Short mmCIF file of C-alpha atoms in Angstrom, two decimals:
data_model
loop_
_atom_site.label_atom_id
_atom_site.label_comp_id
_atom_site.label_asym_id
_atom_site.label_seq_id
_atom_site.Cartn_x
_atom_site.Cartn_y
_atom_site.Cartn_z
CA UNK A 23 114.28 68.03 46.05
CA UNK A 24 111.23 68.44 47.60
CA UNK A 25 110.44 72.12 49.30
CA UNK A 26 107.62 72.84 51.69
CA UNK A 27 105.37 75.85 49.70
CA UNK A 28 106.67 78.60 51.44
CA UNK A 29 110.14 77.70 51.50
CA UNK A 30 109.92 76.57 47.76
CA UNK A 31 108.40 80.15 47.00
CA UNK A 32 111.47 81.85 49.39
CA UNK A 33 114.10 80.00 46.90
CA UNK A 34 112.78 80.63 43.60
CA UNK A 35 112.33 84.26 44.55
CA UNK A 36 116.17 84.58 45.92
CA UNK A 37 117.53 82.54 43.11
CA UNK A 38 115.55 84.70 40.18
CA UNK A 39 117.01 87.98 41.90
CA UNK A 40 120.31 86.09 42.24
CA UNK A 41 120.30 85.25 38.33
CA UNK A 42 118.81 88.89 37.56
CA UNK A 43 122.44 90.17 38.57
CA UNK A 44 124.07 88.11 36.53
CA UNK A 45 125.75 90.77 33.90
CA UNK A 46 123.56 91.53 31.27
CA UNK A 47 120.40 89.78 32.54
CA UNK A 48 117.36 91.92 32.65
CA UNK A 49 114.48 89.06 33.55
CA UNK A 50 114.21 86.16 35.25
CA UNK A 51 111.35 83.58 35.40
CA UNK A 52 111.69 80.14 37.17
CA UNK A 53 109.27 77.35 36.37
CA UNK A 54 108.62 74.46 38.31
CA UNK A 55 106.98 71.25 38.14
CA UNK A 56 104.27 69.79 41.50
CA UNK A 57 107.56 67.92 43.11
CA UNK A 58 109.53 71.33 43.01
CA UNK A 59 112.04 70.87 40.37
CA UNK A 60 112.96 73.16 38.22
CA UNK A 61 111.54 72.71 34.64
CA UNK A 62 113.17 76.03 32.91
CA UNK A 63 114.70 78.79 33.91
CA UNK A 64 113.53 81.78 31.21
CA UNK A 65 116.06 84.82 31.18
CA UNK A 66 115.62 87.89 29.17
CA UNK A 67 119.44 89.58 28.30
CA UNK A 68 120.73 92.60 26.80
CA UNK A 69 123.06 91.71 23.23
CA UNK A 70 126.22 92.75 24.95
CA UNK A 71 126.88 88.94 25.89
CA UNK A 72 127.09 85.53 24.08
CA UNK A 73 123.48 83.37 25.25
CA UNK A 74 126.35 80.64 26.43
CA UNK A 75 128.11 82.25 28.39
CA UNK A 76 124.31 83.49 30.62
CA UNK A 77 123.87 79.74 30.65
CA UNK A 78 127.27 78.81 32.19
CA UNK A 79 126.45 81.70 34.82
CA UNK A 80 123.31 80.73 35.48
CA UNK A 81 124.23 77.00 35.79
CA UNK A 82 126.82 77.95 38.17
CA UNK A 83 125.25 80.18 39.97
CA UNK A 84 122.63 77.53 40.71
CA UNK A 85 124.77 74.93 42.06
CA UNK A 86 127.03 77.29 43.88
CA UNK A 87 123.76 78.94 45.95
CA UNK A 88 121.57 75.91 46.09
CA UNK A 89 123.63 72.75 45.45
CA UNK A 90 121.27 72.15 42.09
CA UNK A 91 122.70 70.69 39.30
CA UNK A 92 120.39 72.18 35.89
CA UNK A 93 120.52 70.63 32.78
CA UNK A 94 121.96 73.60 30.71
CA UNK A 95 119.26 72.48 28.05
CA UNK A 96 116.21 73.57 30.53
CA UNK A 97 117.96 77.28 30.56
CA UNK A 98 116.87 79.35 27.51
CA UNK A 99 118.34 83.03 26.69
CA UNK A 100 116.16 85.40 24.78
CA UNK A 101 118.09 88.91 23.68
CA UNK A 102 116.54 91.78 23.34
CA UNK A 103 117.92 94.99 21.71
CA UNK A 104 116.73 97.43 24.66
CA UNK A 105 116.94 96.97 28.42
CA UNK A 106 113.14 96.19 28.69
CA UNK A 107 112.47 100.22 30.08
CA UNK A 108 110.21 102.42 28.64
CA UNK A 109 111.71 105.67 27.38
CA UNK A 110 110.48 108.93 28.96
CA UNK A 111 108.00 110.96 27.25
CA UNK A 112 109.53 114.62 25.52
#
């Protein structure tokens, strides 16, 4: 799909807040290649749900919003015990 700058920029940010919703995602990074297709989608989750199951939403969540189809494979989960904020100093 190719995506004039600007609008390619306008996507990637909507669809990286769009997958930060996603219960129990705390991150979201979207890579690209030059032609504007997406070469990984990097999401940082809590441990409350199965790494499969972020795919699935993120997958659909994709093609529902942007009619893209992502190879699940190009989608990688990393959990992380906390929820990435730094606790208040005493």
């Amino acid at each position: 799909m190719e995506w004039e700058p600007n609008e390619r920029d306008a996507w990637v940010a909507d669809a990286q807040r769009w997958i930060s919703q996603i219960n129990g995602v705390l991150q979201c990074k979207i890579d690209l290649d030059d032609a504007g297709e997406i070469t990984g989608v990097h999401v940082v989750a809590g441990m409350e749900r199965d790494p499969r199951h972020i795919v699935r939403d993120v997958e659909g969540l994709l093609k529902a919003r942007l009619a893209m189809d992502v190879y699940y494979k190009k989608i990688g989960v990393v959990q992380v015990l906390d929820n990435g904020q730094p606790e208040a100093a005493a």
